[in-house]
Amino acid sequence: MIAVISGPPGSGKSTLAHVLADQVGIPAVIRDEIKQGMAVATGPRHTGYEDLNIPAMHAFFDTLTVLARAGVSIVAEAAFQDKLWRPNLIPLTELAQVRIIHCTAPQHVLTTASSTEPSTIPTAVHTTTPTSSPRSPPEPAPPTLSCLCKWTSRR
């Protein structure tokens, strides 16, 4: 089984993913940690690390695929963007059951968390930009993907 932890930045995805993986005794694969490893390998630079987003996504899904083919249950965490991620998640449903856990948090928590996240290497690679415009509602999941539960961070 692959438990996919998704949600906006600052909603507690990584925290939940690590706790769930530890409690169940399975590995957690965290996209931002993969990107962090890539950033450390490339060394400090002044141009930012946005160019690592797509390679990190490919490494993330390649890792999930290898583990799923080996029959390993996984907790996978990333701020899933439907148009980018769904095409990569659908093939995994042929290898394992995929369940989605969507994290949410009150807007003030999301804004505070994203504004206090470090944006320099080596402590963090990802950057977030809070917006004041309302987010469009998420598209419903296709029949091959199902939402296991909804987690709300109350930090």
XYZ file of N, CA, C and O in Angstrom:
620
model
N 0.831 -1.172 0.000
C 0.000 0.000 0.000
C 0.882 1.245 0.000
O 1.943 1.256 0.615
N 0.408 2.267 -0.685
C 1.069 3.568 -0.658
C 0.088 4.552 -0.044
O -0.998 4.788 -0.579
N 0.450 5.106 1.117
C -0.339 6.157 1.752
C 0.251 7.483 1.301
O 1.390 7.806 1.626
N -0.499 8.218 0.516
C -0.054 9.498 -0.030
C -0.535 10.609 0.887
O -1.731 10.757 1.109
N 0.397 11.379 1.414
C 0.067 12.514 2.269
C 0.199 13.768 1.413
O 1.275 14.060 0.897
N -0.902 14.491 1.240
C -0.873 15.696 0.415
C -1.478 16.856 1.184
O -2.042 16.677 2.261
N -1.353 18.037 0.629
C -1.920 19.228 1.236
C -1.036 20.425 0.998
O 0.067 20.303 0.451
N -1.504 21.589 1.403
C -0.733 22.813 1.170
C 0.486 22.906 2.090
O 0.544 22.229 3.122
N 1.453 23.746 1.725
C 2.609 23.963 2.593
C 2.163 24.441 3.978
O 1.257 25.262 4.099
N 2.778 23.885 5.009
C 2.479 24.295 6.370
C 1.319 23.552 7.009
O 0.953 23.848 8.142
N 0.748 22.568 6.310
C -0.420 21.861 6.851
C -0.049 20.653 7.708
O -0.925 19.976 8.229
N 1.235 20.354 7.849
C 1.658 19.249 8.698
C 1.907 17.947 7.959
O 1.974 16.884 8.572
N 2.066 18.018 6.632
C 2.269 16.811 5.818
C 3.487 16.014 6.245
O 3.394 14.803 6.469
N 4.618 16.665 6.334
C 5.852 15.946 6.678
C 5.783 15.370 8.083
O 6.196 14.232 8.315
N 5.235 16.139 9.008
C 5.090 15.654 10.378
C 4.215 14.412 10.406
O 4.590 13.385 10.992
N 3.056 14.488 9.759
C 2.156 13.343 9.730
C 2.806 12.157 9.029
O 2.716 11.024 9.499
N 3.483 12.398 7.921
C 4.117 11.305 7.171
C 5.150 10.577 8.022
O 5.180 9.342 8.051
N 5.987 11.312 8.720
C 7.008 10.684 9.554
C 6.382 9.935 10.733
O 6.805 8.827 11.063
N 5.374 10.529 11.373
C 4.718 9.862 12.501
C 4.022 8.595 12.020
O 4.162 7.528 12.642
N 3.276 8.680 10.938
C 2.568 7.513 10.413
C 3.547 6.402 10.033
O 3.367 5.243 10.396
N 4.603 6.771 9.313
C 5.599 5.774 8.906
C 6.253 5.119 10.120
O 6.428 3.898 10.154
N 6.604 5.919 11.126
C 7.212 5.368 12.344
C 6.249 4.439 13.080
O 6.642 3.372 13.542
N 4.994 4.864 13.186
C 4.010 4.065 13.924
C 3.703 2.742 13.227
O 3.529 1.721 13.879
N 3.652 2.760 11.899
C 3.316 1.552 11.141
C 4.566 0.709 10.882
O 4.479 -0.494 10.679
N 5.731 1.337 10.893
C 6.978 0.611 10.644
C 7.304 0.465 9.175
O 7.835 -0.565 8.741
N 6.987 1.497 8.396
C 7.285 1.488 6.961
C 8.055 2.755 6.601
O 8.046 3.722 7.361
N 8.726 2.761 5.448
C 9.497 3.951 5.082
C 8.619 5.123 4.661
O 7.532 4.924 4.121
N 9.127 6.309 4.934
C 8.509 7.543 4.442
C 9.392 8.076 3.318
O 10.609 8.176 3.483
N 8.780 8.397 2.204
C 9.490 8.997 1.072
C 8.942 10.413 0.938
O 7.769 10.611 0.634
N 9.802 11.390 1.191
C 9.395 12.795 1.253
C 10.044 13.548 0.094
O 11.267 13.631 0.008
N 9.223 14.114 -0.774
C 9.750 14.781 -1.963
C 10.699 15.920 -1.606
O 11.758 16.072 -2.215
N 10.362 16.725 -0.625
C 11.236 17.841 -0.264
C 12.577 17.359 0.290
O 13.586 18.040 0.144
N 12.602 16.197 0.927
C 13.867 15.654 1.419
C 14.730 15.176 0.256
O 15.958 15.285 0.308
N 14.095 14.659 -0.791
C 14.849 14.286 -1.991
C 15.426 15.547 -2.632
O 16.605 15.593 -2.993
N 14.614 16.594 -2.743
C 15.096 17.857 -3.309
C 16.208 18.441 -2.443
O 17.198 18.969 -2.962
N 16.071 18.314 -1.128
C 17.115 18.793 -0.214
C 18.440 18.090 -0.495
O 19.494 18.717 -0.551
N 18.373 16.765 -0.673
C 19.586 16.008 -0.985
C 20.210 16.451 -2.293
O 21.437 16.525 -2.414
N 19.378 16.755 -3.284
C 19.896 17.256 -4.564
C 20.550 18.624 -4.386
O 21.596 18.897 -4.975
N 19.935 19.469 -3.576
C 20.481 20.808 -3.359
C 21.826 20.748 -2.644
O 22.756 21.464 -3.001
N 21.924 19.883 -1.657
C 23.198 19.736 -0.943
C 24.271 19.232 -1.900
O 25.410 19.689 -1.877
N 23.889 18.298 -2.783
C 24.855 17.753 -3.741
C 25.329 18.807 -4.735
O 26.480 18.766 -5.179
N 24.464 19.762 -5.088
C 24.866 20.791 -6.056
C 25.631 21.926 -5.392
O 26.296 22.690 -6.068
N 25.498 22.057 -4.063
C 26.214 23.100 -3.349
C 25.481 24.429 -3.374
O 24.517 24.615 -4.109
N 25.958 25.364 -2.545
C 25.322 26.681 -2.459
C 25.394 27.426 -3.786
O 26.374 27.310 -4.526
N 24.344 28.161 -4.060
C 24.324 29.005 -5.259
C 23.340 30.138 -5.045
O 22.430 30.041 -4.237
N 23.513 31.187 -5.793
C 22.683 32.384 -5.618
C 21.455 32.382 -6.511
O 20.592 33.240 -6.370
N 21.360 31.436 -7.417
C 20.247 31.424 -8.372
C 19.024 30.688 -7.865
O 18.015 30.628 -8.549
N 19.079 30.094 -6.691
C 17.948 29.347 -6.160
C 17.995 27.894 -6.596
O 18.951 27.453 -7.246
N 16.954 27.165 -6.269
C 16.928 25.725 -6.508
C 15.665 25.280 -7.227
O 15.346 24.104 -7.262
N 14.942 26.213 -7.813
C 13.696 25.866 -8.499
C 13.929 24.889 -9.647
O 13.046 24.101 -9.971
N 15.103 24.917 -10.249
C 15.395 23.994 -11.350
C 15.450 22.534 -10.888
O 15.453 21.620 -11.707
N 15.462 22.308 -9.580
C 15.489 20.941 -9.051
C 14.094 20.350 -8.861
O 13.962 19.161 -8.556
N 13.039 21.157 -9.033
C 11.677 20.670 -8.791
C 11.322 19.462 -9.655
O 10.833 18.458 -9.141
N 11.540 19.541 -10.948
C 11.163 18.441 -11.846
C 12.075 17.224 -11.628
O 11.572 16.104 -11.496
N 13.400 17.388 -11.556
C 14.236 16.216 -11.261
C 13.878 15.567 -9.914
O 13.886 14.337 -9.797
N 13.535 16.367 -8.907
C 13.140 15.810 -7.610
C 11.833 15.034 -7.737
O 11.676 13.964 -7.146
N 10.900 15.551 -8.541
C 9.646 14.843 -8.749
C 9.897 13.489 -9.423
O 9.338 12.474 -9.015
N 10.766 13.476 -10.443
C 11.077 12.213 -11.114
C 11.753 11.225 -10.159
O 11.402 10.033 -10.137
N 12.704 11.707 -9.364
C 13.376 10.828 -8.406
C 12.383 10.299 -7.370
O 12.438 9.133 -6.975
N 11.453 11.148 -6.948
C 10.426 10.768 -5.989
C 9.575 9.620 -6.545
O 9.433 8.578 -5.909
N 9.046 9.794 -7.751
C 8.192 8.754 -8.321
C 8.980 7.511 -8.724
O 8.466 6.396 -8.632
N 10.226 7.684 -9.158
C 11.065 6.513 -9.442
C 11.270 5.687 -8.168
O 11.207 4.454 -8.198
N 11.502 6.370 -7.052
C 11.691 5.688 -5.773
C 10.418 4.954 -5.356
O 10.464 3.786 -4.945
N 9.281 5.635 -5.470
C 8.007 4.992 -5.126
C 7.764 3.760 -5.993
O 7.307 2.721 -5.499
N 8.084 3.863 -7.278
C 7.865 2.743 -8.195
C 8.739 1.549 -7.825
O 8.263 0.406 -7.778
N 10.017 1.791 -7.563
C 10.923 0.700 -7.189
C 10.428 0.010 -5.919
O 10.373 -1.220 -5.840
N 10.049 0.791 -4.923
C 9.585 0.214 -3.663
C 8.263 -0.534 -3.841
O 8.087 -1.627 -3.303
N 7.335 0.034 -4.601
C 6.048 -0.639 -4.826
C 6.246 -1.949 -5.588
O 5.612 -2.954 -5.266
N 7.127 -1.957 -6.581
C 7.406 -3.195 -7.325
C 7.999 -4.274 -6.417
O 7.797 -5.459 -6.632
N 8.719 -3.844 -5.406
C 9.325 -4.789 -4.460
C 8.339 -5.215 -3.376
O 8.690 -6.005 -2.500
N 7.113 -4.676 -3.415
C 6.107 -5.050 -2.430
C 6.234 -4.326 -1.107
O 5.722 -4.790 -0.096
N 6.913 -3.192 -1.106
C 7.121 -2.419 0.116
C 5.968 -1.433 0.299
O 5.642 -0.680 -0.624
N 5.347 -1.433 1.469
C 4.356 -0.405 1.797
C 5.099 0.887 2.109
O 6.190 0.861 2.695
N 4.515 2.013 1.730
C 5.215 3.297 1.773
C 4.269 4.394 2.236
O 3.093 4.396 1.884
N 4.814 5.376 2.957
C 4.146 6.655 3.162
C 4.864 7.633 2.240
O 6.079 7.799 2.330
N 4.121 8.252 1.318
C 4.697 9.191 0.354
C 4.126 10.572 0.634
O 2.915 10.742 0.721
N 5.004 11.569 0.758
C 4.546 12.921 1.082
C 5.066 13.930 0.089
O 6.242 13.933 -0.253
N 4.156 14.766 -0.384
C 4.508 15.888 -1.253
C 3.309 16.813 -1.341
O 2.179 16.398 -1.109
N 3.554 18.060 -1.691
C 2.456 19.005 -1.923
C 1.931 18.723 -3.330
O 2.292 19.398 -4.280
N 1.129 17.683 -3.449
C 0.702 17.204 -4.754
C -0.080 18.261 -5.514
O -1.041 18.817 -5.006
N 0.381 18.530 -6.725
C -0.320 19.398 -7.660
C -0.956 18.471 -8.685
O -0.260 17.777 -9.411
N -2.259 18.464 -8.714
C -3.004 17.452 -9.448
C -2.507 17.238 -10.877
O -2.259 16.106 -11.279
N -2.342 18.287 -11.642
C -1.971 18.130 -13.057
C -0.585 17.506 -13.231
O -0.346 16.794 -14.188
N 0.323 17.785 -12.320
C 1.670 17.220 -12.403
C 1.751 15.817 -11.822
O 2.459 14.958 -12.334
N 1.050 15.583 -10.731
C 1.254 14.374 -9.963
C 0.336 13.232 -10.349
O 0.727 12.080 -10.287
N -0.904 13.529 -10.724
C -1.857 12.462 -11.043
C -1.317 11.505 -12.106
O -1.417 10.288 -11.938
N -0.718 12.001 -13.204
C -0.197 11.062 -14.213
C 0.869 10.116 -13.661
O 1.064 9.029 -14.187
N 1.541 10.525 -12.597
C 2.553 9.668 -11.975
C 1.965 8.746 -10.909
O 2.533 7.693 -10.623
N 0.853 9.158 -10.305
C 0.217 8.324 -9.291
C -0.598 7.189 -9.906
O -0.597 6.079 -9.389
N -1.286 7.465 -10.996
C -2.165 6.462 -11.614
C -1.420 5.154 -11.907
O -1.906 4.080 -11.549
N -0.228 5.180 -12.538
C 0.462 3.906 -12.801
C 0.811 3.129 -11.527
O 0.898 1.905 -11.558
N 0.989 3.827 -10.413
C 1.307 3.145 -9.156
C 0.135 2.307 -8.652
O 0.332 1.360 -7.898
N -1.079 2.628 -9.096
C -2.246 1.852 -8.663
C -2.222 0.438 -9.229
O -2.929 -0.431 -8.737
N -1.413 0.211 -10.262
C -1.255 -1.143 -10.799
C -0.296 -1.972 -9.945
O -0.273 -3.192 -10.043
N 0.495 -1.301 -9.116
C 1.492 -1.973 -8.282
C 1.071 -2.097 -6.824
O 1.566 -2.973 -6.112
N 0.204 -1.195 -6.372
C -0.171 -1.162 -4.957
C -1.488 -0.419 -4.797
O -1.895 0.330 -5.681
N -2.120 -0.635 -3.660
C -3.278 0.188 -3.321
C -2.749 1.576 -2.968
O -1.786 1.701 -2.210
N -3.370 2.604 -3.522
C -2.964 3.978 -3.242
C -4.097 4.640 -2.473
O -5.243 4.637 -2.915
N -3.769 5.170 -1.303
C -4.735 5.875 -0.480
C -4.203 7.275 -0.224
O -3.023 7.455 0.061
N -5.085 8.255 -0.321
C -4.673 9.648 -0.178
C -5.186 10.200 1.143
O -6.352 10.053 1.475
N -4.283 10.842 1.880
C -4.620 11.551 3.111
C -4.332 13.018 2.827
O -3.195 13.385 2.530
N -5.365 13.833 2.868
C -5.196 15.251 2.559
C -5.143 16.058 3.846
O -6.073 16.010 4.655
N -4.049 16.772 4.043
C -3.867 17.604 5.233
C -4.411 19.004 4.972
O -4.236 19.542 3.882
N -5.021 19.565 5.977
C -5.481 20.948 5.903
C -5.114 21.634 7.212
O -4.734 20.979 8.186
N -5.236 22.933 7.218
C -5.009 23.728 8.424
C -5.708 25.061 8.225
O -5.942 25.474 7.085
N -6.041 25.736 9.315
C -6.623 27.067 9.179
C -5.674 27.994 8.412
O -4.452 27.843 8.491
N -6.223 28.947 7.674
C -5.411 29.832 6.823
C -4.309 30.540 7.608
O -3.199 30.658 7.131
N -4.602 30.987 8.830
C -3.568 31.697 9.595
C -2.391 30.781 9.927
O -1.251 31.214 10.006
N -2.649 29.486 10.096
C -1.573 28.525 10.348
C -0.754 28.337 9.087
O 0.475 28.340 9.119
N -1.432 28.195 7.939
C -0.718 28.010 6.676
C 0.151 29.226 6.362
O 1.298 29.087 5.961
N -0.389 30.416 6.551
C 0.354 31.637 6.262
C 1.540 31.776 7.199
O 2.645 32.078 6.769
N 1.335 31.513 8.495
C 2.424 31.603 9.467
C 3.499 30.567 9.177
O 4.685 30.880 9.157
N 3.090 29.335 8.906
C 4.064 28.271 8.638
C 4.868 28.569 7.395
O 6.083 28.404 7.376
N 4.210 29.042 6.336
C 4.953 29.268 5.097
C 5.836 30.500 5.198
O 6.883 30.558 4.573
N 5.455 31.481 6.023
C 6.288 32.672 6.134
C 7.465 32.465 7.070
O 8.427 33.211 7.032
N 7.427 31.418 7.913
C 8.530 31.176 8.834
C 9.437 30.053 8.375
O 10.432 29.775 9.013
N 9.092 29.396 7.252
C 9.958 28.322 6.765
C 11.259 28.913 6.244
O 11.246 29.896 5.510
N 12.383 28.313 6.590
C 13.644 28.790 6.048
C 13.675 28.577 4.549
O 13.086 27.639 4.047
N 14.353 29.454 3.839
C 14.406 29.290 2.388
C 15.842 29.201 1.888
O 16.113 29.439 0.732
N 16.764 28.917 2.790
C 18.156 28.812 2.379
C 18.673 27.406 2.614
O 18.186 26.687 3.452
N 19.691 27.034 1.897
C 20.339 25.736 2.044
C 21.339 25.878 3.188
O 21.938 26.922 3.336
N 21.579 24.898 4.010
C 21.141 23.524 3.865
C 19.881 23.174 4.639
O 19.479 22.033 4.623
N 19.231 24.113 5.321
C 18.108 23.719 6.167
C 16.812 23.481 5.412
O 15.989 22.717 5.869
N 16.580 24.125 4.292
C 15.350 23.895 3.525
C 15.553 24.332 2.089
O 16.306 25.251 1.825
N 14.871 23.650 1.199
C 14.995 23.976 -0.208
C 13.711 24.551 -0.753
O 13.721 25.438 -1.569
N 12.602 24.045 -0.290
C 11.330 24.463 -0.869
C 10.981 25.878 -0.453
O 11.352 26.344 0.607
N 10.286 26.563 -1.324
C 9.797 27.895 -1.018
C 8.295 27.898 -1.240
O 7.768 27.152 -2.050
N 7.622 28.744 -0.494
C 6.185 28.857 -0.649
C 5.827 30.314 -0.786
O 6.520 31.192 -0.275
N 4.767 30.586 -1.489
C 4.285 31.938 -1.649
C 2.820 31.970 -1.247
O 1.971 31.512 -2.013
N 2.509 32.460 -0.046
C 1.104 32.524 0.327
C 0.369 33.495 -0.591
O 0.926 34.513 -0.997
N -0.839 33.175 -0.933
C -1.635 34.053 -1.784
C -2.848 34.522 -1.019
O -3.344 33.848 -0.129
N -3.333 35.684 -1.373
C -4.532 36.182 -0.725
C -5.781 35.769 -1.495
O -6.880 35.910 -1.007
N -5.609 35.280 -2.714
C -6.777 34.862 -3.484
C -7.213 33.474 -3.032
O -6.400 32.647 -2.661
N -8.520 33.229 -3.072
C -8.992 31.906 -2.654
C -8.510 30.834 -3.614
O -8.400 31.064 -4.811
N -8.218 29.666 -3.066
C -7.785 28.540 -3.887
C -9.012 27.893 -4.515
O -10.059 27.822 -3.909
N -8.840 27.408 -5.722
C -9.950 26.704 -6.346
C -10.115 25.364 -5.647
O -9.150 24.786 -5.167
N -11.335 24.855 -5.588
C -11.531 23.576 -4.906
C -10.801 22.466 -5.627
O -10.639 22.511 -6.853
N -10.310 21.467 -4.880
C -9.580 20.386 -5.531
C -10.502 19.578 -6.429
O -11.690 19.450 -6.166
N -9.914 19.070 -7.505
C -10.678 18.213 -8.399
C -10.917 16.888 -7.704
O -10.080 16.414 -6.950
N -12.079 16.260 -7.946
C -12.307 14.958 -7.319
C -11.323 13.924 -7.841
O -10.901 13.980 -8.992
N -10.969 12.986 -6.979
C -10.028 11.934 -7.359
C -10.708 10.965 -8.313
O -11.905 10.731 -8.218
N -9.950 10.404 -9.257
C -10.532 9.404 -10.154
C -10.824 8.130 -9.368
O -10.335 7.958 -8.255
N -11.588 7.223 -9.930
C -11.955 6.015 -9.187
C -10.766 5.192 -8.715
O -10.871 4.484 -7.725
N -9.615 5.278 -9.391
C -8.475 4.462 -9.005
C -7.738 5.019 -7.801
O -6.910 4.349 -7.226
N -8.008 6.258 -7.426
C -7.387 6.863 -6.253
C -8.490 7.208 -5.272
O -9.518 7.738 -5.658
N -8.275 6.921 -4.014
C -9.313 7.245 -3.038
C -8.700 7.975 -1.858
O -7.553 7.761 -1.498
N -9.493 8.851 -1.267
C -9.042 9.611 -0.105
C -9.315 8.788 1.143
O -10.453 8.402 1.414
N -8.269 8.465 1.879
C -8.383 7.652 3.077
C -9.010 8.452 4.216
O -9.893 7.995 4.900
N -8.537 9.659 4.408
C -9.086 10.493 5.469
C -8.612 11.922 5.253
O -7.837 12.204 4.362
N -9.084 12.796 6.092
C -8.673 14.203 6.034
C -8.048 14.542 7.376
O -8.626 14.268 8.427
N -6.867 15.084 7.364
C -6.120 15.432 8.571
C -6.064 16.945 8.654
O -5.727 17.618 7.696
N -6.417 17.501 9.797
C -6.359 18.937 9.978
C -5.359 19.267 11.064
O -5.508 18.828 12.204
N -4.329 20.013 10.685
C -3.329 20.449 11.645
C -3.895 21.618 12.438
O -4.521 22.502 11.892
N -3.669 21.618 13.715
C -4.185 22.696 14.583
C -3.052 23.464 15.244
O -3.247 24.078 16.266
N -1.857 23.419 14.662
C -0.685 24.059 15.286
C -0.972 25.462 15.719
O -1.595 26.246 15.190
